[in-house]
Coordinates of C-alpha atoms and ligand atoms in Angstrom, one line a residue:
M1 CA -61.2 -36.5 30.0
K2 CA -59.5 -37.3 26.7
Y3 CA -57.0 -39.9 25.6
H4 CA -54.7 -40.0 22.6
L5 CA -53.6 -43.5 21.6
I6 CA -50.5 -44.2 19.6
T7 CA -50.1 -47.6 18.1
F8 CA -47.4 -49.2 16.0
G9 CA -46.4 -52.7 15.1
C10 CA -48.2 -55.8 14.0
Q11 CA -52.0 -56.5 13.7
M12 CA -51.9 -58.0 17.2
N13 CA -50.9 -54.6 18.6
K14 CA -53.6 -53.0 16.7
S15 CA -56.1 -55.4 18.1
D16 CA -54.7 -54.7 21.6
S17 CA -55.3 -51.0 21.1
E18 CA -58.9 -51.7 20.4
R19 CA -59.0 -53.3 23.9
I20 CA -57.2 -50.4 25.4
A21 CA -59.9 -48.1 23.9
T22 CA -62.6 -50.2 25.5
V23 CA -61.0 -50.0 28.9
L24 CA -60.5 -46.3 28.7
E25 CA -64.1 -45.6 27.2
N26 CA -65.6 -47.6 30.0
I27 CA -64.2 -45.2 32.6
G28 CA -65.3 -42.2 30.7
Y29 CA -62.5 -41.3 28.5
K30 CA -63.1 -40.1 24.9
E31 CA -60.5 -40.4 22.1
T32 CA -58.8 -37.3 20.7
S33 CA -56.7 -37.2 17.6
K34 CA -55.0 -34.0 18.9
I35 CA -52.2 -34.8 21.2
N36 CA -52.1 -31.4 22.8
E37 CA -55.7 -31.7 24.0
A38 CA -55.1 -35.2 25.8
D39 CA -55.3 -35.8 29.5
L40 CA -53.8 -39.2 28.9
I41 CA -51.3 -40.3 26.2
I42 CA -50.9 -44.0 25.8
V43 CA -48.2 -45.5 23.6
N44 CA -48.7 -49.1 22.4
M45 CA -45.2 -49.9 21.1
C46 CA -43.5 -52.6 19.2
S47 CA -40.0 -54.0 19.8
V48 CA -39.6 -56.2 16.7
R49 CA -37.4 -53.6 15.0
Q50 CA -35.1 -51.1 16.6
K51 CA -36.6 -48.4 14.3
A52 CA -39.9 -48.7 16.3
V53 CA -38.2 -48.4 19.7
D54 CA -36.2 -45.4 18.4
R55 CA -39.6 -43.8 17.5
V56 CA -40.7 -43.9 21.1
Y57 CA -37.3 -42.2 22.2
G58 CA -38.1 -39.6 19.5
M59 CA -41.4 -38.8 20.9
I60 CA -40.3 -38.2 24.5
K61 CA -39.2 -34.5 23.9
N62 CA -42.7 -33.7 22.6
F63 CA -44.4 -35.5 25.5
N64 CA -42.2 -33.4 28.0
R65 CA -43.2 -30.3 26.3
I66 CA -46.9 -31.0 26.5
K67 CA -46.5 -32.1 30.2
K68 CA -45.0 -28.7 31.0
Q69 CA -48.2 -27.1 29.6
N70 CA -50.4 -29.6 31.5
P71 CA -48.8 -31.0 34.5
N72 CA -51.8 -33.3 35.2
L73 CA -51.1 -35.1 31.9
K74 CA -50.6 -38.8 32.3
I75 CA -48.2 -40.7 29.9
I76 CA -48.4 -44.5 29.6
L77 CA -46.4 -47.1 27.8
T78 CA -47.5 -50.6 26.9
G79 CA -47.2 -53.2 24.2
C80 CA -44.0 -55.3 23.4
V81 CA -41.4 -53.7 25.6
L82 CA -38.1 -55.3 26.4
L83 CA -36.8 -55.2 30.0
K84 CA -33.8 -53.1 28.9
D85 CA -36.1 -50.5 27.4
K86 CA -38.6 -50.6 30.3
N87 CA -35.7 -49.5 32.6
K88 CA -34.6 -46.8 30.3
F89 CA -38.2 -45.6 29.7
K90 CA -39.4 -45.5 33.3
K91 CA -38.2 -42.0 34.2
W92 CA -40.4 -40.4 31.3
F93 CA -43.6 -42.5 31.8
D94 CA -46.2 -42.4 34.7
L95 CA -46.8 -46.1 34.1
I96 CA -45.4 -49.0 31.9
F97 CA -47.4 -52.1 32.0
D98 CA -47.5 -55.4 30.1
I99 CA -50.5 -55.7 27.9
K100 CA -51.7 -58.8 29.6
D101 CA -52.1 -56.5 32.7
L102 CA -54.6 -54.3 30.9
P103 CA -57.4 -54.9 33.3
K104 CA -55.2 -53.2 36.0
L105 CA -55.2 -49.9 34.0
T106 CA -58.6 -49.1 35.4
K107 CA -57.2 -49.2 39.0
F108 CA -54.2 -47.1 38.0
L109 CA -56.5 -44.4 36.5
T110 CA -59.5 -44.5 38.8
K111 CA -58.1 -46.3 41.9
Q112 CA -61.0 -48.7 41.4
Q113 CA -60.8 -52.4 40.3
N114 CA -61.9 -53.5 36.9
K115 CA -64.8 -55.7 37.8
Q116 CA -65.4 -57.4 34.5
T117 CA -62.3 -59.6 33.8
D118 CA -58.7 -60.3 34.7
D119 CA -58.1 -61.8 31.2
Y120 CA -57.2 -59.0 28.8
L121 CA -58.1 -60.9 25.7
S122 CA -61.7 -61.3 27.1
I123 CA -62.1 -57.5 27.0
L124 CA -64.3 -56.8 24.1
P125 CA -62.5 -54.6 21.7
A126 CA -63.8 -51.2 20.5
I127 CA -63.3 -52.2 16.8
S128 CA -62.3 -49.4 14.5
S129 CA -63.7 -50.9 11.3
P130 CA -67.4 -51.7 10.9
I131 CA -66.5 -54.5 8.4
T132 CA -63.3 -56.2 9.5
A133 CA -62.8 -57.6 13.0
Y134 CA -59.4 -59.1 14.4
V135 CA -60.1 -61.8 16.9
P136 CA -57.0 -63.0 18.9
I137 CA -57.1 -66.8 19.5
M138 CA -53.8 -67.0 21.2
T139 CA -50.9 -64.8 22.2
G140 CA -47.2 -65.3 23.0
C141 CA -44.9 -67.8 21.3
N142 CA -42.7 -70.8 22.3
N143 CA -40.6 -71.0 19.1
F144 CA -37.7 -68.7 19.9
C145 CA -36.6 -67.9 16.4
A146 CA -33.1 -66.6 16.8
Y147 CA -33.9 -63.0 15.7
C148 CA -37.3 -62.4 17.4
V149 CA -38.2 -60.7 20.7
V150 CA -41.8 -61.9 20.8
P151 CA -41.1 -64.7 23.3
Y152 CA -39.5 -62.1 25.5
T153 CA -41.9 -59.4 25.4
R154 CA -45.3 -61.4 25.1
G155 CA -44.2 -64.6 26.9
R156 CA -45.2 -68.2 26.1
E157 CA -48.1 -69.2 24.1
I158 CA -51.6 -69.0 25.6
S159 CA -54.6 -70.1 23.7
R160 CA -58.2 -68.8 24.4
S161 CA -61.1 -70.9 25.0
P162 CA -63.0 -72.0 21.9
K163 CA -66.2 -71.4 23.5
I164 CA -65.3 -67.7 24.2
I165 CA -63.9 -67.2 20.7
I166 CA -67.0 -68.7 19.1
A167 CA -69.3 -66.5 21.3
E168 CA -67.3 -63.4 20.4
I169 CA -67.4 -64.2 16.6
K170 CA -71.2 -64.9 16.8
K171 CA -71.6 -61.4 18.3
L172 CA -69.5 -59.8 15.7
L173 CA -71.5 -61.5 12.9
K174 CA -74.7 -60.4 14.5
D175 CA -73.3 -56.8 14.5
G176 CA -72.7 -57.1 10.7
Y177 CA -69.0 -57.8 10.4
K178 CA -68.1 -59.5 7.1
E179 CA -64.4 -60.3 7.5
I180 CA -63.2 -62.2 10.5
I181 CA -59.4 -62.5 11.0
L182 CA -58.1 -64.9 13.6
L183 CA -54.9 -63.6 15.1
G184 CA -52.0 -65.1 16.9
Q185 CA -48.2 -65.2 16.7
N186 CA -48.6 -68.7 15.5
V187 CA -52.2 -69.7 15.0
N188 CA -51.3 -73.3 13.8
S189 CA -50.2 -74.2 17.3
Y190 CA -53.5 -73.1 18.9
Q191 CA -54.6 -75.7 21.4
K192 CA -57.3 -75.3 24.1
D193 CA -59.8 -77.7 25.6
D194 CA -59.0 -80.5 23.2
V195 CA -59.5 -78.3 20.2
N196 CA -56.7 -77.7 17.8
F197 CA -56.5 -74.9 15.2
S198 CA -58.0 -77.1 12.3
Q199 CA -61.0 -77.9 14.6
L200 CA -61.5 -74.4 15.6
L201 CA -61.4 -73.2 12.0
K202 CA -64.2 -75.7 11.2
M203 CA -66.2 -74.4 14.1
V204 CA -66.0 -70.8 12.9
D205 CA -66.6 -71.8 9.4
N206 CA -69.8 -73.6 10.5
L207 CA -71.3 -70.3 11.8
Q208 CA -74.3 -68.9 10.0
G209 CA -74.1 -66.0 7.6
K210 CA -72.1 -64.6 4.8
F211 CA -68.6 -63.7 5.8
W212 CA -65.0 -64.3 4.9
L213 CA -62.6 -66.0 7.3
R214 CA -58.7 -65.4 7.4
F215 CA -56.0 -66.2 9.8
I216 CA -52.5 -64.8 10.6
T217 CA -49.8 -65.8 11.1
N218 CA -48.6 -69.3 10.4
H219 CA -45.4 -71.4 11.0
P220 CA -44.4 -73.8 8.2
K221 CA -43.3 -76.4 10.8
D222 CA -46.8 -76.5 12.2
L223 CA -48.8 -76.5 9.1
T224 CA -50.2 -80.1 9.1
D225 CA -51.9 -82.1 6.4
E226 CA -55.0 -82.1 8.6
L227 CA -54.9 -78.2 8.6
I228 CA -54.3 -78.0 4.7
N229 CA -57.3 -80.3 4.1
T230 CA -59.4 -78.2 6.5
I231 CA -58.4 -75.0 4.8
A232 CA -59.4 -76.5 1.4
E233 CA -62.7 -77.6 2.7
C234 CA -63.9 -74.6 4.7
K235 CA -66.4 -72.5 2.6
K236 CA -65.6 -69.2 4.3
V237 CA -61.9 -69.5 4.2
G238 CA -60.6 -67.8 1.0
P239 CA -57.7 -69.0 -1.2
Y240 CA -55.1 -67.0 0.8
M241 CA -52.2 -68.1 2.9
H242 CA -49.5 -66.2 4.7
L243 CA -46.6 -68.5 5.2
P244 CA -43.4 -66.8 6.4
I245 CA -40.2 -68.5 4.9
Q246 CA -37.7 -65.9 6.3
A247 CA -34.8 -67.2 4.2
G248 CA -34.3 -69.5 1.3
N249 CA -31.1 -71.3 2.5
D250 CA -31.0 -74.2 4.9
Q251 CA -28.0 -73.1 6.7
I252 CA -29.4 -69.7 7.5
L253 CA -32.8 -71.3 8.4
K254 CA -31.0 -73.5 10.9
K255 CA -29.2 -70.4 12.4
M256 CA -32.5 -68.7 12.7
N257 CA -33.9 -71.7 14.6
R258 CA -36.9 -72.2 12.2
H259 CA -36.9 -76.0 12.3
Y260 CA -37.7 -76.6 8.5
T261 CA -35.8 -76.8 5.3
V262 CA -36.3 -75.1 2.0
S263 CA -37.4 -78.4 0.3
Y264 CA -39.9 -78.9 3.1
Y265 CA -41.3 -75.5 2.6
K266 CA -41.6 -75.9 -1.2
N267 CA -43.3 -79.3 -0.7
L268 CA -45.8 -77.4 1.6
I269 CA -46.5 -74.8 -1.1
K270 CA -47.0 -77.8 -3.6
K271 CA -49.5 -79.4 -1.4
L272 CA -51.4 -76.1 -0.8
R273 CA -51.6 -75.3 -4.4
K274 CA -52.7 -78.8 -5.3
K275 CA -55.6 -78.7 -2.8
I276 CA -56.6 -74.9 -3.1
Q277 CA -57.4 -73.5 -6.5
N278 CA -56.2 -70.0 -7.2
L279 CA -54.2 -69.7 -4.0
S280 CA -52.6 -66.5 -3.3
I281 CA -49.5 -66.7 -1.1
S282 CA -47.6 -64.0 1.0
T283 CA -44.5 -64.4 3.1
D284 CA -42.0 -62.8 5.4
I285 CA -38.2 -62.6 4.5
I286 CA -35.3 -61.2 6.4
V287 CA -32.2 -60.2 4.5
G288 CA -28.7 -59.8 5.9
F289 CA -29.1 -62.2 8.8
P290 CA -25.6 -62.6 10.5
G291 CA -23.2 -64.4 8.2
E292 CA -25.5 -64.4 5.2
T293 CA -23.2 -64.8 2.2
K294 CA -24.0 -63.5 -1.3
N295 CA -24.6 -67.2 -2.3
Q296 CA -26.9 -67.9 0.6
F297 CA -28.9 -64.7 -0.3
N298 CA -28.9 -65.9 -3.9
D299 CA -30.7 -69.0 -2.8
T300 CA -33.4 -66.8 -1.2
A301 CA -33.8 -64.8 -4.5
K302 CA -34.0 -68.2 -6.4
L303 CA -36.7 -69.4 -4.0
M304 CA -38.7 -66.2 -4.5
R305 CA -38.5 -66.6 -8.3
S306 CA -39.6 -70.3 -8.1
I307 CA -42.6 -69.8 -5.6
K308 CA -43.7 -66.5 -7.3
F309 CA -45.2 -64.9 -4.2
D310 CA -48.2 -62.6 -4.3
M311 CA -46.7 -60.4 -1.6
A312 CA -43.6 -60.6 0.7
Y313 CA -42.9 -58.5 3.7
L314 CA -39.2 -57.8 3.5
A315 CA -37.0 -56.7 6.4
Q316 CA -33.3 -55.9 6.8
Y317 CA -32.0 -57.8 9.9
S318 CA -31.3 -55.7 13.0
P319 CA -30.1 -57.3 16.2
R320 CA -32.7 -57.3 19.0
P321 CA -31.6 -57.3 22.7
Q322 CA -32.1 -60.7 24.5
T323 CA -32.4 -62.8 21.3
L324 CA -30.1 -65.7 20.5
A325 CA -28.9 -64.1 17.3
A326 CA -28.0 -60.8 19.1
K327 CA -26.1 -62.8 21.8
T328 CA -24.4 -65.3 19.5
F329 CA -23.7 -63.8 16.1
K330 CA -22.0 -60.7 14.8
D331 CA -24.3 -58.4 12.8
N332 CA -21.7 -58.5 9.9
V333 CA -23.6 -57.8 6.7
P334 CA -23.1 -54.1 6.0
K335 CA -26.1 -51.8 6.0
E336 CA -25.7 -51.0 2.3
E337 CA -25.6 -54.6 1.3
K338 CA -28.8 -55.4 3.3
K339 CA -30.5 -52.6 1.4
Q340 CA -29.4 -53.9 -2.0
R341 CA -30.5 -57.3 -1.1
E342 CA -33.9 -56.0 -0.1
E343 CA -34.1 -54.1 -3.3
I344 CA -33.3 -57.2 -5.4
L345 CA -36.1 -59.2 -3.6
N346 CA -38.5 -56.3 -4.1
E347 CA -37.8 -56.3 -7.8
I348 CA -38.5 -60.0 -8.0
L349 CA -41.6 -59.6 -6.0
K350 CA -43.0 -56.8 -8.2
K351 CA -42.6 -59.1 -11.3
T352 CA -44.1 -62.2 -9.7
A353 CA -47.0 -60.3 -8.1
L354 CA -47.8 -58.5 -11.4
K355 CA -47.8 -61.8 -13.4
N356 CA -50.1 -63.4 -10.8
N357 CA -52.4 -60.4 -10.9
E358 CA -52.5 -60.5 -14.7
K359 CA -54.3 -63.7 -14.6
Y360 CA -57.3 -61.8 -13.2
I361 CA -57.9 -59.5 -16.1
G362 CA -61.3 -59.9 -17.6
K363 CA -62.5 -62.2 -14.8
I364 CA -65.6 -61.5 -12.7
I365 CA -64.8 -62.0 -9.0
E366 CA -66.5 -61.4 -5.7
V367 CA -65.3 -58.3 -3.9
L368 CA -66.0 -57.1 -0.3
I369 CA -66.4 -53.3 -0.4
I370 CA -64.5 -51.7 2.5
G371 CA -64.8 -47.9 2.0
Y372 CA -63.5 -44.9 0.1
D373 CA -59.8 -44.1 -0.4
K374 CA -58.4 -40.5 -0.1
K375 CA -59.4 -39.8 -3.7
N376 CA -63.0 -40.8 -3.0
N377 CA -62.7 -44.1 -5.0
L378 CA -64.4 -47.1 -3.7
Y379 CA -62.0 -49.8 -2.6
G380 CA -62.3 -53.4 -1.4
V381 CA -60.7 -56.7 -0.9
T382 CA -60.9 -60.0 -2.8
D383 CA -61.1 -63.5 -1.2
T384 CA -57.4 -63.8 -2.2
F385 CA -56.7 -60.8 0.0
K386 CA -56.0 -58.5 -3.0
H387 CA -56.7 -54.9 -2.7
I388 CA -59.0 -53.5 -5.4
L389 CA -60.3 -50.1 -6.6
V390 CA -63.7 -50.4 -8.0
K391 CA -65.2 -48.0 -10.4
F392 CA -68.8 -47.6 -11.6
G393 CA -69.6 -48.7 -15.2
Q394 CA -71.8 -46.4 -17.3
K395 CA -74.5 -46.4 -14.6
K396 CA -73.9 -45.2 -11.1
L397 CA -75.4 -47.9 -8.8
P398 CA -76.3 -47.8 -5.1
I399 CA -73.4 -49.3 -3.3
K400 CA -73.3 -50.2 0.4
I401 CA -70.1 -50.4 2.2
G402 CA -69.7 -53.8 3.7
N403 CA -71.5 -55.7 1.0
F404 CA -70.2 -58.2 -1.4
Y405 CA -70.4 -57.4 -5.1
N406 CA -69.3 -59.0 -8.5
V407 CA -66.6 -56.9 -10.1
K408 CA -65.0 -57.3 -13.6
I409 CA -61.2 -56.8 -13.5
T410 CA -60.1 -54.2 -16.0
Q411 CA -56.6 -53.3 -14.9
V412 CA -53.9 -54.8 -12.6
A413 CA -50.6 -53.7 -11.0
S414 CA -48.1 -55.5 -8.9
W415 CA -49.8 -54.3 -5.5
G416 CA -53.6 -54.4 -6.6
L417 CA -56.4 -54.7 -9.0
E418 CA -58.9 -52.4 -10.6
G419 CA -62.4 -53.2 -11.8
C420 CA -66.0 -52.3 -12.5
F421 CA -69.2 -53.3 -10.7
Q422 CA -71.3 -55.8 -12.5
L423 CA -75.0 -55.2 -12.6
L424 CA -75.8 -58.8 -11.8
S425 CA -74.3 -58.3 -8.4
F426 CA -77.0 -56.0 -7.1
R427 CA -79.0 -58.8 -5.5
K428 CA -80.4 -58.5 -2.2
Q429 CA -77.6 -59.0 0.4
Ligands
SF4_506 S1 -42.6 -68.0 15.4 FE1 -40.6 -67.0 15.6 S2 -40.9 -65.1 14.5 FE2 -42.9 -65.8 14.9 S3 -43.4 -64.8 16.9 FE3 -42.5 -66.8 17.4 S4 -40.4 -66.5 17.7 FE4 -41.2 -64.7 16.6

């Protein structure tokens, strides 16, 4: 029996797909990349943007065609699905289930109960990379930002037990993983068994072995001084922080229900930069939120110029069903205007990212080698979460994917670095 798994959306969805793969493989399914060969098609969808929902609608015609050729084919939908879409989709899918009900998938497919666990996050994922492992530490969200569907699709925050998280990471390290990324909709509000996120980070940081530790995503209102000090002290946490600002104007932030102001955010960045040398910062920004005037947008552009982000994930606002913004405000910024605003921010980002990257030229830095790109070049990642192409110098050296090497930076662009291996880095690892 073969399954074809289609995933889109955030890193959390990708991590969930690795758990779906485990459940299917435990009951004898093998993955196929060819949809026509599949006995089971499973779509792990995202509802954060309407575009992603429309993609699922776009796939249905193809699914129906394949089902005509193979009447035994089962088509299943999971992930972040809004109630309204569940009702519309149900006539085309054999099963729609909430991701937290993943253990019940076994029963649907085999009529037998999953004997291992009822907690879907405890299902060990079939991790697709041999180097980087995503470890969910919490799921769901209590924040109800006005534009966001997550609290409606994933429900309220649930944190996993620190004991289980540590045991899972110990096993990953034993299996040779070198980059551990702690995942959650808002990792800063992690709290379980009297352990907060700062304490959990220290516990992971104290584990034996050479590895890098990252975490996504953060909420400015929950980034405490205790956590900033911990990040600065932890040896395995690199100088990288993803801190979504969403807008650079206080009135818009208030309408978004974000619970912080621009000056509070700027102050956080100041504290982080003071404590953590060479910090690289990324963010999320939404342009064209309902009622966003030109002046209010200009405040966001101004903030971007002043913070000088290394990366920003930009999105044009689109109303999402059930959310406060969709129910309360008119989506009144024209599409063309949203596009222009996004382009303006992208131009600012290109410049600040390039300027930040130029500081790397001539420096020797540590790089984790991840693999080969499509052109057969080796690529990796820095502790500041920058992507890097690495070339051999005059001598071809034996490189092992998943090892750390010293690399001299020779060229930079806005979205990445390029460098050469340094002989000295060929020590035993
Ligand atoms: S913090 Fe806001 S944007 Fe992030 S998942 Fe929660 S509601 Fe959505």
